[in-house]
Structure formats: C-alpha cells, structure tokens
XYZ file of C-alpha atoms in Angstrom:
125
model
C 11.579 -19.362 -45.075
C 8.259 -20.402 -43.513
C 8.061 -21.543 -39.905
C 8.505 -25.253 -39.295
C 5.334 -25.256 -37.235
C 3.286 -23.311 -34.722
C 3.080 -23.748 -30.986
C -0.017 -25.703 -30.021
C 0.653 -26.422 -26.351
C 3.129 -26.372 -23.517
C 3.353 -29.638 -21.581
C 4.536 -29.946 -17.984
C 5.802 -33.338 -16.884
C 4.753 -33.918 -13.265
C 3.865 -36.451 -10.588
C 0.302 -35.158 -10.012
C -1.494 -33.706 -13.047
C -4.624 -32.778 -11.108
C -2.954 -30.622 -8.453
C -0.623 -28.952 -10.950
C -3.475 -28.155 -13.354
C -5.403 -26.642 -10.433
C -2.426 -24.475 -9.431
C -2.025 -23.042 -12.957
C -5.802 -22.675 -13.365
C -5.814 -20.424 -10.292
C -2.692 -18.462 -11.250
C -3.839 -17.790 -14.830
C -7.602 -17.540 -14.057
C -8.545 -20.265 -16.540
C -11.501 -22.611 -16.859
C -11.496 -26.149 -15.497
C -9.105 -28.719 -16.975
C -10.229 -31.390 -19.421
C -8.788 -34.794 -20.201
C -7.815 -37.940 -18.369
C -6.416 -38.039 -14.809
C -2.859 -38.589 -16.105
C -3.079 -35.929 -18.844
C -5.053 -32.773 -18.113
C -5.292 -29.689 -20.294
C -6.178 -26.053 -19.697
C -7.172 -23.828 -22.616
C -4.910 -20.756 -22.558
C -5.403 -18.337 -25.420
C -1.818 -17.038 -25.766
C -0.504 -20.586 -26.145
C -3.420 -22.756 -27.145
C -3.157 -25.378 -24.428
C -1.255 -25.844 -21.197
C -1.111 -29.577 -20.430
C 0.023 -31.661 -17.473
C 1.383 -35.165 -18.028
C 1.937 -37.525 -15.107
C 5.165 -39.486 -15.444
C 6.532 -42.163 -13.184
C 9.732 -41.113 -11.413
C 9.229 -37.400 -12.121
C 12.085 -35.215 -10.842
C 11.639 -31.463 -10.478
C 13.987 -29.123 -12.357
C 16.703 -27.435 -10.286
C 16.780 -23.656 -10.438
C 20.020 -21.956 -11.428
C 22.569 -24.583 -10.498
C 24.390 -24.385 -13.821
C 24.028 -28.124 -14.426
C 21.299 -27.842 -17.037
C 18.744 -28.970 -14.483
C 16.382 -26.033 -14.840
C 15.496 -27.014 -18.432
C 12.944 -24.267 -19.244
C 10.908 -21.582 -17.519
C 8.568 -18.797 -18.574
C 7.934 -15.227 -17.478
C 4.502 -13.842 -16.647
C 4.130 -10.102 -17.214
C 2.031 -8.644 -14.378
C 0.360 -5.278 -13.831
C 0.456 -5.222 -10.018
C 3.681 -6.938 -8.980
C 2.953 -7.187 -5.231
C -0.620 -8.419 -5.726
C 0.530 -11.023 -8.271
C 3.263 -12.267 -5.927
C 0.651 -12.667 -3.199
C -1.699 -14.462 -5.615
C 0.843 -17.094 -6.722
C 1.971 -17.654 -3.122
C -1.656 -18.155 -2.086
C -2.111 -20.692 -4.902
C 0.853 -22.718 -3.633
C 3.969 -21.327 -5.334
C 7.298 -21.417 -3.525
C 9.639 -18.414 -3.861
C 13.069 -19.309 -5.247
C 14.532 -15.799 -5.000
C 13.898 -12.530 -3.270
C 12.477 -9.701 -5.387
C 15.207 -8.789 -7.867
C 15.729 -5.262 -9.198
C 12.945 -3.829 -6.995
C 11.176 -0.883 -8.512
C 9.809 -0.439 -12.001
C 11.732 -3.477 -13.341
C 11.011 -5.911 -10.512
C 11.063 -9.651 -11.048
C 10.987 -12.732 -8.849
C 11.470 -16.431 -9.459
C 8.952 -18.932 -8.072
C 8.396 -22.664 -8.404
C 4.994 -24.225 -8.957
C 3.970 -27.071 -6.611
C 5.849 -29.608 -8.783
C 9.040 -27.510 -8.852
C 8.785 -25.923 -12.334
C 10.342 -22.451 -12.172
C 8.565 -19.360 -13.477
C 9.098 -15.620 -13.069
C 6.774 -12.745 -12.391
C 8.042 -9.629 -14.160
C 6.849 -6.057 -14.069
C 8.241 -5.167 -17.521
C 8.698 -7.354 -20.618
C 12.312 -8.265 -21.243
C-alpha cells in the first residue's frame, strides 16, 4: 500500500514565533527564517520545513507527567554529546533531566524556550 502522504514540515505552536525560530536556527545551524511574524519557517533538509506558529493562549507541553501533556518530542543524534549539551544550553534550552545512561548511550531531555521537549542522544534508538 502506498504512503498516505509525505512529511513536508513540522510545526511548533508557540507564543513567540520569532524567538523560537531563532533558538532552533542556532541549535540546528540553519539559515534565517522566512515568513510573517506570526508564522516563521526554517528550511531543514531532513524534514523540509520547521515552522513556528504563534497562537493566542499557548500552553507549553508538560514533560513526563503521564497526563498526555507532553504531546510529541524529537531526538537529535549528536556526535559530541557534551559539546552539544553546552550548545543547546547556550542557545536558551532548559534541562528537564540529568544525563541519563551516561557513557556511550547517553541522552538528556531539554525544553526549548517555549517548553517543547527534545532529547539529545549519542546513539540512535
């Protein structure tokens, strides 16, 4: 059976599209965003587009509370785990966990400035 469609973009709901686009631009080393102030887009080859949509009354997802509040997150495979942790912290990420499974299979959960969780991982899972 053929696929129903292909992924064209990931969209983050947020309260400030400009600051969130800038955070992800820095973390993923992408070009400047395009679009309107309330809907900005970064071109990201693995996905197509990473977009940021301002919504009134935005509420950040809640990490790992079991209530369904975390919604979705993604993992970023990194080559230098410690350097990548420092890079996302410098860009404005907030750590949500300590380093888990330290060593060759290290991973850590962070939140972007609007509260969307993401993980840095040293091996694909």
